[in-house]
Short mmCIF file of C-alpha atoms in Angstrom, two decimals:
data_model
loop_
_atom_site.label_atom_id
_atom_site.label_comp_id
_atom_site.label_asym_id
_atom_site.label_seq_id
_atom_site.Cartn_x
_atom_site.Cartn_y
_atom_site.Cartn_z
CA MET A 1 0.00 0.00 0.00
CA SER A 2 1.44 3.31 -1.00
CA SER A 3 1.06 6.50 0.98
CA LEU A 4 2.07 10.08 0.69
CA PRO A 5 5.44 11.08 2.11
CA PRO A 6 5.16 12.61 5.55
CA ASP A 7 6.79 15.89 4.62
CA ARG A 8 4.61 17.15 1.78
CA THR A 9 1.06 18.31 1.28
CA PRO A 10 -1.01 16.75 -1.51
CA GLY A 11 -1.31 19.14 -4.37
CA PRO A 12 -2.92 19.47 -7.77
CA ASP A 13 -0.25 17.40 -9.48
CA ASP A 14 -0.87 14.30 -7.38
CA GLN A 15 -2.07 11.48 -9.58
CA ASP A 16 -4.94 10.31 -7.41
CA GLY A 17 -5.89 13.65 -5.90
CA PRO A 18 -6.03 14.51 -2.22
CA ASP A 19 -9.40 12.82 -1.69
CA SER A 20 -7.96 9.47 -2.76
CA GLY A 21 -4.86 10.13 -0.71
CA PHE A 22 -6.89 10.83 2.40
CA GLU A 23 -8.99 7.72 2.06
CA GLU A 24 -5.87 5.66 1.46
CA LEU A 25 -4.28 7.16 4.54
CA LEU A 26 -7.33 6.53 6.68
CA ARG A 27 -7.77 2.98 5.47
CA SER A 28 -4.10 2.26 6.09
CA MET A 29 -4.52 3.33 9.70
CA LEU A 30 -7.91 1.87 10.49
CA GLY A 31 -8.28 -1.04 8.08
CA PRO A 32 -11.84 -2.42 8.15
CA GLY A 33 -12.88 0.41 10.47
CA ALA A 34 -12.18 3.11 7.90
CA ASP A 35 -15.79 3.26 6.75
CA GLU A 36 -16.93 4.10 10.26
CA ALA A 37 -14.21 6.74 10.54
CA LEU A 38 -15.26 8.29 7.23
CA ARG A 39 -18.86 8.47 8.43
CA GLU A 40 -17.69 10.10 11.64
CA LEU A 41 -15.71 12.73 9.70
CA ARG A 42 -18.69 13.47 7.48
CA ALA A 43 -20.92 13.80 10.54
CA ARG A 44 -18.48 16.38 11.88
CA GLY A 45 -18.50 18.31 8.62
CA PHE A 46 -15.33 16.89 7.03
CA ASP A 47 -16.64 15.24 3.86
CA PRO A 48 -13.73 13.66 1.92
CA ALA A 49 -15.54 14.50 -1.31
CA ALA A 50 -15.05 18.16 -0.49
CA LEU A 51 -11.31 17.64 -0.69
CA SER A 52 -11.53 17.24 -4.44
CA ALA A 53 -14.12 19.62 -5.84
CA GLY A 54 -14.14 19.00 -9.57
CA GLY A 55 -10.77 17.25 -9.60
CA GLY A 56 -7.29 17.63 -8.17
CA ALA A 57 -6.79 21.13 -9.55
CA ALA A 58 -9.43 22.54 -7.26
CA ALA A 59 -8.26 20.75 -4.13
CA ASP A 60 -8.08 22.67 -0.87
CA PRO A 61 -4.75 21.87 0.84
CA GLN A 62 -5.78 23.71 4.00
CA LEU A 63 -8.92 21.58 4.38
CA PHE A 64 -6.90 18.44 3.79
CA GLN A 65 -4.46 19.45 6.52
CA HIS A 66 -7.41 20.18 8.81
CA VAL A 67 -8.74 16.65 8.36
CA LEU A 68 -5.30 15.19 8.94
CA ALA A 69 -5.15 17.20 12.14
CA GLN A 70 -8.34 15.49 13.33
CA VAL A 71 -6.85 12.05 12.73
CA GLN A 72 -3.56 13.17 14.26
CA ARG A 73 -5.41 14.32 17.37
CA LEU A 74 -7.00 10.87 17.70
CA LEU A 75 -3.56 9.25 17.82
CA SER A 76 -1.71 11.90 19.82
CA THR A 77 -4.19 12.65 22.60
CA PRO A 78 -3.87 10.34 25.62
CA THR A 79 -7.09 8.60 26.63
CA ASP A 80 -8.41 8.12 30.15
CA GLY A 81 -8.45 4.32 29.89
CA PRO A 82 -7.83 1.30 27.71
CA VAL A 83 -10.99 1.99 25.67
CA ASN A 84 -11.42 5.25 23.77
CA THR A 85 -14.92 6.06 24.98
CA ASP A 86 -15.35 8.96 22.55
CA VAL A 87 -14.76 6.62 19.62
CA SER A 88 -17.03 3.92 21.02
CA HIS A 89 -19.79 6.46 21.59
CA ASP A 90 -19.59 7.98 18.11
CA VAL A 91 -19.41 4.63 16.32
CA ALA A 92 -22.24 3.14 18.40
CA ARG A 93 -24.52 6.08 17.62
CA GLN A 94 -23.75 5.82 13.89
CA VAL A 95 -24.38 2.07 13.79
CA ALA A 96 -27.59 2.44 15.81
CA VAL A 97 -29.13 4.77 13.24
CA ALA A 98 -27.70 3.04 10.16
CA GLU A 99 -30.99 1.23 9.48
CA GLY A 100 -33.18 4.03 10.77
CA ASP A 101 -33.96 5.12 14.29
CA PRO A 102 -37.31 6.94 14.45
CA SER A 103 -38.12 8.89 17.57
CA VAL A 104 -40.55 7.26 19.98
CA THR A 105 -44.04 8.63 19.49
CA GLY A 106 -46.51 9.42 22.22
CA ALA A 107 -48.67 6.49 21.20
CA GLN A 108 -45.73 4.09 21.40
CA GLU A 109 -44.78 5.40 24.81
CA ARG A 110 -48.32 4.82 26.08
CA GLU A 111 -48.33 1.28 24.66
CA VAL A 112 -45.04 0.46 26.33
CA THR A 113 -46.10 1.95 29.67
CA GLN A 114 -49.36 0.01 29.62
CA ALA A 115 -47.66 -3.27 28.64
CA LEU A 116 -45.09 -2.97 31.44
CA SER A 117 -47.82 -2.07 33.94
CA VAL A 118 -49.89 -5.14 32.99
CA ALA A 119 -46.76 -7.31 33.13
CA GLU A 120 -46.13 -6.24 36.71
CA LEU A 121 -49.67 -7.23 37.70
CA TRP A 122 -49.32 -10.66 36.12
CA LEU A 123 -45.92 -11.22 37.75
CA ASP A 124 -47.29 -10.32 41.19
CA ALA A 125 -49.42 -13.47 40.96
CA VAL A 126 -46.50 -15.84 40.33
CA THR A 127 -43.49 -14.51 42.25
CA ASP A 128 -42.82 -13.05 45.69
CA LEU A 129 -40.17 -10.69 44.30
CA PRO A 130 -41.75 -7.20 44.16
CA PRO A 131 -41.58 -4.85 41.17
CA ALA A 132 -38.26 -3.11 40.50
CA GLY A 133 -39.79 0.22 41.43
CA GLY A 134 -38.12 2.31 38.75
CA ARG A 135 -39.65 4.22 35.87
CA SER A 136 -40.91 2.58 32.69
CA HIS A 137 -39.24 3.81 29.51
CA ALA A 138 -39.84 3.58 25.77
CA TRP A 139 -36.45 4.17 24.18
CA SER A 140 -35.13 4.65 20.70
CA ARG A 141 -32.00 2.78 19.66
CA SER A 142 -29.87 5.86 20.22
CA GLU A 143 -31.25 6.27 23.73
CA TRP A 144 -30.43 2.64 24.47
CA VAL A 145 -26.83 3.26 23.35
CA GLU A 146 -26.51 6.36 25.53
CA GLN A 147 -27.78 4.56 28.62
CA THR A 148 -25.94 1.23 28.31
CA LEU A 149 -22.63 2.08 26.60
CA PRO A 150 -20.82 2.93 29.89
CA ALA A 151 -21.45 -0.63 31.07
CA TRP A 152 -20.05 -2.10 27.84
CA ASN A 153 -16.93 0.10 28.05
CA GLU A 154 -16.41 -1.11 31.60
CA LEU A 155 -16.94 -4.72 30.56
CA VAL A 156 -14.11 -4.77 28.00
CA ALA A 157 -11.72 -2.47 29.88
CA PRO A 158 -9.73 -5.20 31.73
CA VAL A 159 -8.88 -7.22 28.62
CA ALA A 160 -8.21 -4.04 26.63
CA SER A 161 -5.73 -2.94 29.28
CA SER A 162 -3.97 -6.31 29.25
CA VAL A 163 -3.67 -6.29 25.46
CA ALA A 164 -2.37 -2.72 25.36
CA ASP A 165 0.26 -3.39 28.04
CA ALA A 166 1.47 -6.55 26.30
CA LEU A 167 1.66 -4.82 22.94
CA SER A 168 3.70 -1.97 24.40
CA THR A 169 6.10 -4.42 26.03
CA VAL A 170 6.69 -6.33 22.82
CA LEU A 171 7.14 -3.18 20.76
CA ARG A 172 9.72 -1.81 23.18
CA ASP A 173 11.64 -5.06 22.88
CA GLN A 174 11.43 -5.11 19.09
CA LEU A 175 12.11 -1.43 18.46
CA GLY A 176 14.79 -0.88 21.06
CA ASP A 177 17.73 -1.05 18.66
CA GLN A 178 16.28 0.85 15.73
CA LEU A 179 14.53 3.58 17.72
CA GLY A 180 16.91 3.95 20.64
CA ILE A 181 14.52 2.66 23.28
CA GLN A 182 16.63 1.65 26.26
CA ASP A 183 15.54 0.28 29.59
CA ASP A 184 16.67 3.44 31.34
CA ALA A 185 16.22 5.99 28.56
CA PRO A 186 13.32 7.54 26.67
CA PRO A 187 12.78 6.48 23.05
CA ALA A 188 14.41 8.34 20.22
CA ILE A 189 12.51 11.07 18.43
CA GLY A 190 11.33 10.56 14.90
CA PHE A 191 8.78 7.74 14.83
CA GLN A 192 5.92 8.67 12.53
CA LEU A 193 3.09 7.26 10.45
CA PRO A 194 2.86 7.56 6.68
CA GLY A 195 1.17 10.79 5.69
CA MET A 196 1.59 12.37 9.10
CA PRO A 197 3.77 15.39 9.91
CA ALA A 198 7.09 14.47 11.42
CA GLY A 199 6.92 14.33 15.20
CA GLY A 200 3.19 15.02 15.12
CA ILE A 201 2.14 11.90 16.99
CA GLY A 202 4.82 11.81 19.64
CA SER A 203 8.10 9.99 19.86
CA ASP A 204 7.15 6.78 21.67
CA PRO A 205 5.84 4.02 19.38
CA ALA A 206 4.73 1.96 22.38
CA ALA A 207 2.54 4.82 23.57
CA LEU A 208 1.23 5.15 20.02
CA MET A 209 0.27 1.48 20.03
CA GLN A 210 -1.61 1.98 23.28
CA ARG A 211 -3.56 4.84 21.72
CA LEU A 212 -4.18 2.85 18.56
CA GLY A 213 -5.32 -0.11 20.65
CA SER A 214 -7.61 2.14 22.66
CA ALA A 215 -9.13 3.54 19.45
CA VAL A 216 -9.54 0.09 17.90
CA PHE A 217 -11.21 -1.30 21.03
CA GLY A 218 -13.43 1.76 21.10
CA MET A 219 -14.48 1.15 17.49
CA GLN A 220 -15.19 -2.52 18.17
CA VAL A 221 -17.19 -1.79 21.32
CA GLY A 222 -19.13 0.89 19.48
CA GLN A 223 -19.81 -1.46 16.57
CA ALA A 224 -21.08 -4.19 18.90
CA ALA A 225 -23.16 -1.87 21.09
CA GLY A 226 -24.66 -0.18 18.04
CA THR A 227 -25.54 -3.55 16.52
CA LEU A 228 -27.06 -4.71 19.79
CA SER A 229 -29.27 -1.61 19.85
CA ARG A 230 -30.93 -2.92 16.68
CA GLU A 231 -31.46 -6.42 18.17
CA VAL A 232 -32.50 -6.00 21.81
CA PHE A 233 -36.03 -5.46 23.10
CA GLY A 234 -35.14 -3.91 26.47
CA ALA A 235 -32.31 -3.22 28.88
CA THR A 236 -31.86 -6.78 30.20
CA ASP A 237 -31.78 -9.02 27.12
CA VAL A 238 -28.12 -9.99 27.50
CA GLY A 239 -28.60 -11.21 31.07
CA LEU A 240 -26.30 -8.61 32.64
CA PRO A 241 -27.40 -5.51 34.56
CA LEU A 242 -26.53 -2.63 32.23
CA LEU A 243 -28.27 0.21 34.06
CA ASP A 244 -27.17 1.82 37.31
CA ARG A 245 -30.72 2.33 38.55
CA PRO A 246 -33.97 0.30 38.66
CA ALA A 247 -35.96 0.66 35.44
CA THR A 248 -37.95 -1.28 32.88
CA VAL A 249 -37.41 -0.55 29.19
CA LEU A 250 -38.79 -1.55 25.82
CA LEU A 251 -37.63 -0.40 22.37
CA PRO A 252 -40.84 -0.02 20.30
CA THR A 253 -39.02 -0.05 16.95
CA ASN A 254 -37.36 -3.39 17.66
CA VAL A 255 -40.47 -4.90 19.23
CA THR A 256 -42.53 -3.98 16.17
CA ALA A 257 -39.91 -5.36 13.78
CA PHE A 258 -39.81 -8.63 15.73
CA SER A 259 -43.58 -9.04 15.75
CA GLU A 260 -43.92 -8.54 12.00
CA GLY A 261 -44.55 -11.84 10.27
CA LEU A 262 -45.46 -13.68 13.47
CA ASP A 263 -48.81 -15.36 13.94
CA ALA A 264 -49.23 -13.68 17.32
CA PRO A 265 -50.77 -10.19 17.46
CA ALA A 266 -48.35 -7.33 18.04
CA GLU A 267 -49.96 -6.51 21.38
CA GLU A 268 -49.46 -10.07 22.61
CA VAL A 269 -45.80 -10.02 21.57
CA ARG A 270 -45.32 -6.70 23.36
CA LEU A 271 -46.87 -8.07 26.55
CA PHE A 272 -44.71 -11.20 26.49
CA LEU A 273 -41.53 -9.15 26.03
CA ALA A 274 -42.68 -6.77 28.77
CA LEU A 275 -43.03 -9.76 31.11
CA ARG A 276 -39.44 -10.81 30.43
CA GLU A 277 -38.11 -7.29 30.95
CA ALA A 278 -40.03 -6.79 34.20
CA ALA A 279 -38.96 -10.20 35.54
CA HIS A 280 -35.30 -9.43 34.85
CA ALA A 281 -35.65 -6.04 36.51
CA ARG A 282 -37.16 -7.59 39.65
CA LEU A 283 -34.33 -10.05 39.93
CA PHE A 284 -31.53 -7.52 39.40
CA THR A 285 -33.14 -5.03 41.79
CA HIS A 286 -34.16 -7.17 44.75
CA VAL A 287 -31.48 -9.88 44.73
CA SER A 288 -28.96 -7.46 46.16
CA TRP A 289 -25.88 -9.62 45.67
CA LEU A 290 -26.61 -10.66 42.05
CA ARG A 291 -25.44 -7.51 40.27
CA GLY A 292 -22.06 -7.51 42.01
CA HIS A 293 -21.76 -11.27 41.64
CA LEU A 294 -22.17 -11.20 37.84
CA ARG A 295 -19.95 -8.16 37.35
CA GLY A 296 -17.36 -9.70 39.66
CA LEU A 297 -17.26 -12.94 37.68
CA VAL A 298 -16.88 -11.09 34.37
CA ASP A 299 -14.16 -8.88 35.84
CA ALA A 300 -12.32 -11.81 37.44
CA TYR A 301 -12.31 -13.68 34.15
CA ALA A 302 -11.12 -10.68 32.13
CA ARG A 303 -8.44 -9.65 34.62
CA GLY A 304 -7.13 -13.19 34.71
CA ILE A 305 -6.38 -13.15 30.99
CA THR A 306 -2.75 -13.89 30.30
CA ILE A 307 -1.25 -12.98 26.96
CA ASP A 308 1.39 -15.16 25.36
CA LEU A 309 4.11 -12.57 24.77
CA GLU A 310 6.20 -14.97 22.71
CA ALA A 311 3.28 -15.62 20.36
CA LEU A 312 2.55 -11.90 20.15
CA GLU A 313 6.18 -11.10 19.42
CA SER A 314 6.26 -13.78 16.74
CA GLN A 315 3.20 -12.30 15.06
CA LEU A 316 4.54 -8.76 15.16
CA ALA A 317 7.88 -9.88 13.80
CA ASP A 318 6.23 -10.25 10.39
CA VAL A 319 4.35 -6.94 10.59
CA ASP A 320 5.71 -3.78 8.99
CA LEU A 321 5.60 -1.42 11.94
CA THR A 322 5.28 1.55 9.59
CA ASP A 323 2.16 0.04 8.03
CA THR A 324 -0.54 1.06 10.47
CA GLY A 325 -3.12 -0.94 8.51
CA ALA A 326 -1.19 -4.12 9.30
CA LEU A 327 -0.94 -3.09 12.94
CA GLN A 328 -4.68 -2.48 13.04
CA ARG A 329 -5.35 -5.94 11.63
CA ALA A 330 -3.03 -7.37 14.28
CA LEU A 331 -4.88 -5.52 17.01
CA SER A 332 -8.30 -6.73 15.87
CA GLY A 333 -7.42 -10.12 14.46
CA GLY A 334 -7.06 -12.20 17.62
CA VAL A 335 -3.29 -12.66 17.37
CA PHE A 336 -2.73 -12.30 21.09
CA GLY A 337 -3.01 -15.97 22.04
CA LEU A 338 -5.34 -15.48 25.00
CA GLN A 339 -4.90 -18.47 27.27
CA ASN A 340 -7.55 -19.74 29.71
CA THR A 341 -5.99 -20.70 33.02
CA PRO A 342 -7.63 -23.35 35.23
CA GLU A 343 -8.84 -20.54 37.49
CA GLN A 344 -10.43 -18.80 34.51
CA GLN A 345 -12.09 -22.00 33.38
CA ALA A 346 -13.63 -22.39 36.83
CA THR A 347 -14.74 -18.74 36.79
CA LEU A 348 -16.20 -19.18 33.31
CA LEU A 349 -18.19 -22.22 34.44
CA ARG A 350 -19.62 -20.26 37.39
CA LEU A 351 -20.48 -17.33 35.12
CA GLU A 352 -22.18 -19.51 32.50
CA THR A 353 -24.12 -21.31 35.23
CA THR A 354 -25.26 -18.05 36.83
CA LEU A 355 -26.30 -16.60 33.45
CA ALA A 356 -28.25 -19.78 32.74
CA LEU A 357 -29.95 -19.62 36.14
CA VAL A 358 -30.97 -15.99 35.57
CA GLU A 359 -32.32 -16.73 32.09
CA GLY A 360 -33.98 -19.95 33.27
CA TRP A 361 -35.74 -18.22 36.18
CA VAL A 362 -36.98 -15.41 33.92
CA ASP A 363 -38.09 -17.95 31.31
CA GLU A 364 -40.03 -20.03 33.84
CA VAL A 365 -41.62 -17.11 35.69
CA THR A 366 -42.56 -15.37 32.43
CA ALA A 367 -44.18 -18.52 31.05
CA THR A 368 -46.09 -19.11 34.28
CA ALA A 369 -47.41 -15.55 34.25
CA ALA A 370 -48.23 -15.51 30.52
CA LEU A 371 -49.98 -18.87 30.07
CA PRO A 372 -53.32 -17.85 31.62
CA HIS A 373 -53.49 -14.65 29.53
CA LEU A 374 -51.63 -15.04 26.22
CA PRO A 375 -52.79 -17.70 23.71
CA HIS A 376 -49.40 -17.69 21.94
CA ALA A 377 -47.29 -17.87 25.10
CA VAL A 378 -45.83 -21.31 24.30
CA PRO A 379 -44.59 -20.56 20.75
CA LEU A 380 -43.32 -17.14 21.86
CA ARG A 381 -41.40 -18.79 24.68
CA GLU A 382 -39.80 -21.26 22.31
CA MET A 383 -38.91 -18.55 19.81
CA LEU A 384 -37.19 -16.46 22.48
CA ARG A 385 -35.34 -19.51 23.78
CA ARG A 386 -33.88 -20.26 20.36
CA ARG A 387 -33.05 -16.62 19.76
CA ARG A 388 -31.07 -16.36 23.00
CA ALA A 389 -29.30 -19.68 22.42
CA ALA A 390 -28.16 -18.73 18.92
CA GLY A 391 -26.92 -15.26 19.78
CA GLY A 392 -26.35 -12.52 17.24
CA PRO A 393 -23.44 -10.75 15.54
CA ALA A 394 -23.06 -8.28 18.38
CA GLU A 395 -22.75 -11.06 20.97
CA HIS A 396 -20.14 -12.77 18.80
CA THR A 397 -18.19 -9.50 18.67
CA PHE A 398 -18.19 -9.24 22.45
CA SER A 399 -17.06 -12.84 22.62
CA THR A 400 -14.00 -11.88 20.58
CA LEU A 401 -13.37 -8.75 22.63
CA VAL A 402 -13.75 -10.16 26.14
CA GLY A 403 -12.96 -13.80 25.48
CA LEU A 404 -16.27 -15.12 26.77
CA GLU A 405 -19.79 -15.61 25.50
CA LEU A 406 -22.74 -14.05 27.28
CA ARG A 407 -25.21 -16.61 25.97
CA PRO A 408 -26.85 -18.79 28.64
CA ARG A 409 -25.93 -22.18 27.19
CA ARG A 410 -27.98 -24.17 29.68
CA SER A 411 -31.04 -22.00 30.13
CA ARG A 412 -33.39 -24.91 29.30
CA ASP A 413 -31.83 -27.05 32.03
CA ALA A 414 -32.08 -24.13 34.44
CA ALA A 415 -35.73 -23.50 33.57
CA ALA A 416 -36.48 -27.18 34.17
CA LEU A 417 -34.78 -26.98 37.57
CA TRP A 418 -36.74 -23.87 38.61
CA ALA A 419 -40.00 -25.49 37.49
CA LEU A 420 -39.20 -28.63 39.50
CA ILE A 421 -38.42 -26.64 42.64
CA ALA A 422 -41.72 -24.74 42.31
CA THR A 423 -43.64 -27.99 41.78
CA GLN A 424 -42.06 -29.74 44.77
CA SER A 425 -41.83 -26.86 47.23
CA GLY A 426 -43.81 -23.92 45.87
CA ALA A 427 -42.99 -20.58 44.25
CA ALA A 428 -41.77 -19.11 47.54
CA ALA A 429 -39.12 -21.83 47.85
CA ARG A 430 -38.10 -21.30 44.22
CA ASP A 431 -37.60 -17.58 44.75
CA GLY A 432 -35.98 -18.17 48.14
CA VAL A 433 -33.01 -19.82 46.43
CA TRP A 434 -31.90 -16.28 45.47
CA ASP A 435 -31.60 -15.27 49.13
CA HIS A 436 -27.87 -16.02 49.23
CA PRO A 437 -25.25 -16.98 46.63
CA ASP A 438 -24.35 -20.09 48.64
CA LEU A 439 -27.84 -21.43 47.96
CA LEU A 440 -27.52 -21.08 44.20
CA PRO A 441 -27.57 -24.35 42.23
CA ASP A 442 -24.38 -25.34 40.44
CA ALA A 443 -23.56 -27.21 37.24
CA THR A 444 -24.21 -30.55 38.96
CA ASP A 445 -27.76 -29.46 39.70
CA LEU A 446 -28.29 -28.50 36.06
CA ASP A 447 -27.01 -31.94 35.04
CA ASP A 448 -29.41 -33.67 37.44
CA PRO A 449 -32.35 -31.44 38.42
CA ALA A 450 -34.21 -34.37 39.97
CA GLY A 451 -31.42 -34.85 42.50
CA TYR A 452 -31.29 -31.20 43.56
CA ALA A 453 -33.67 -31.59 46.52
CA GLY A 454 -31.79 -34.61 47.87
CA ARG A 455 -28.44 -32.82 47.63
CA ARG A 456 -29.85 -29.75 49.37
CA ASP A 457 -31.29 -31.92 52.17
CA ALA A 458 -27.94 -33.67 52.59
CA ALA A 459 -26.13 -30.33 52.69
CA ARG A 460 -28.57 -28.98 55.29
CA ALA A 461 -28.14 -32.15 57.40
CA GLU A 462 -24.36 -31.77 57.27
CA GLU A 463 -24.63 -28.13 58.28
CA ALA A 464 -26.92 -29.11 61.14
CA ASP A 465 -24.37 -31.68 62.37
CA VAL A 466 -21.63 -29.06 62.32
CA ASP A 467 -23.84 -26.58 64.17
CA LYS A 468 -24.69 -29.24 66.77
CA ALA A 469 -21.02 -30.07 67.32
CA LEU A 470 -20.13 -26.41 67.74
CA GLU A 471 -23.02 -25.92 70.14
CA GLU A 472 -21.80 -28.86 72.24
CA ILE A 473 -18.28 -27.43 72.35
CA PHE A 474 -19.52 -24.02 73.48
CA ARG A 475 -21.89 -25.58 76.02
CA THR A 476 -19.11 -27.66 77.55
CA ALA A 477 -16.80 -24.66 77.68
CA GLY A 478 -19.52 -22.61 79.39
CA GLU A 479 -20.20 -25.24 82.05
CA ASN A 480 -16.49 -25.72 82.83
CA PRO A 481 -14.68 -22.43 82.16
CA THR A 482 -11.64 -23.42 84.37
CA GLY A 483 -11.00 -26.64 82.46
CA ASP A 484 -10.41 -28.64 85.71
CA ASP A 485 -12.79 -31.52 85.00
CA GLY A 486 -15.24 -30.17 87.54
CA ARG A 487 -12.80 -30.46 90.52
CA GLY A 488 -12.83 -26.74 91.15
CA ASP A 489 -9.10 -26.84 92.10
CA GLY A 490 -7.58 -26.14 88.68
CA THR A 491 -6.24 -29.71 88.25
CA ARG A 492 -7.05 -32.40 85.69
CA GLU A 493 -7.10 -36.14 86.11
CA ASP A 494 -4.64 -36.80 83.33
CA ASP A 495 -1.57 -34.98 84.65
CA GLY A 496 -2.39 -33.45 88.01
CA ARG A 497 -1.01 -30.12 86.79
CA THR A 498 -2.59 -26.75 87.48
CA ASP A 499 -3.69 -24.41 84.77
CA ASP A 500 -1.93 -21.46 86.42
CA ALA A 501 1.53 -23.01 86.39
CA PRO A 502 2.11 -25.60 83.68
CA GLY A 503 4.73 -28.14 84.77
CA THR A 504 4.28 -27.33 88.47
CA PRO A 505 3.03 -30.24 90.60
CA GLY A 506 -0.43 -29.72 91.99
CA PRO A 507 -1.59 -30.73 95.43
CA GLY A 508 -0.74 -34.33 96.00
CA GLY A 509 1.16 -34.48 92.75
CA PRO A 510 4.62 -35.93 92.27
CA ALA A 511 7.61 -33.92 93.44
#
């Protein structure tokens, strides 16, 4: 890929014109993400077509330099974290509206509010968990992005930080000789990208890679969040708490699109989806430990990621470090050799089980509430089950970014377990399992739901035996605080010694 020399401005004699040169430059830096970057520049008033009005002779060098300054600022300005949140926000908003994002009308808002209100009444009859208590919202796709994007940025931050640190380490090792980077000295001045002014992006290539990595992760997060905004029905579809306050949400545009072509009436579909959203909200709001538990598992898994530096160095050895397009492909192409440790595998199993239990509980409670009222409850339940199991392109993107899948693989097994608990012990016992994380079923219980009650009884019996033994120990200690076998003289039968002076003969003891 050719590029303009760094020390000259494109002029009227350039063969391809400055517009072509700019697009080539941008694509060389951002690779597959160049289209999103071009849309962002146009949204900000920098249309590449304006760089070549009627051909190269009419090009505006000052405007071209202004656009380059925008790209230069992206690479030269330090970010607050491992994910460039400005990039993720801009890309997510663009993707969200790519297929249209009409504003929510008053009629749609009333329909959503009514559906969520009816859902709460139906849920009151089947679960002891009270309503979430927050406001009901009808959101556009853009509003969903604005409200949930902070949670997605936080989700990918640990792995983004690990990747950026590893990349900087490898680059310092590889570029030490040619760029003067020593262990105890700053790097030499002069590193630059094709088409950029000399010294314009700083002198440390490792720092540049961190900024590039931050921008790339921001673009990928924005792409995934924007795509999700076109797929989700509410704020809880992915099974993770994405809002920092209690609320129930539906996206009328997505709900309408989903209901088109179905045999069920649109109102029935809306009510069924409202039941799922309200059930999720109840669980995340009133099971106080669940939000922190899920976030903690995701964070523990991501922070435990280890990057194979030898594999990374081997991959970068074949990359032209002046070709930023190649570096971008390396950053986004999964070349980092993420390795799952045994601890991570155990964390991943706990996370998948918890996600399945959340989805299974919502599935079971929603079905129980819907069956008396919605004629199409059974086919709608099955359709939603298959949709969640298959996942979508956005969920696959997050799988690549974070190294884990947020799909509840065993939601059917979990739903069967919750139904069995309710049948054997009642809805109150089913909901009571959420009282403490230690009571939560594990993978063994999903494998054998029928044996769950027996295992819980055995565990309770074992706990009772331990409590009884401890009670006996404390009772004995309370009855005999001196430890003298009831003699009252501080001596014991076994050695005749006193407690006050170990090794000293007691009365009548040996000399």
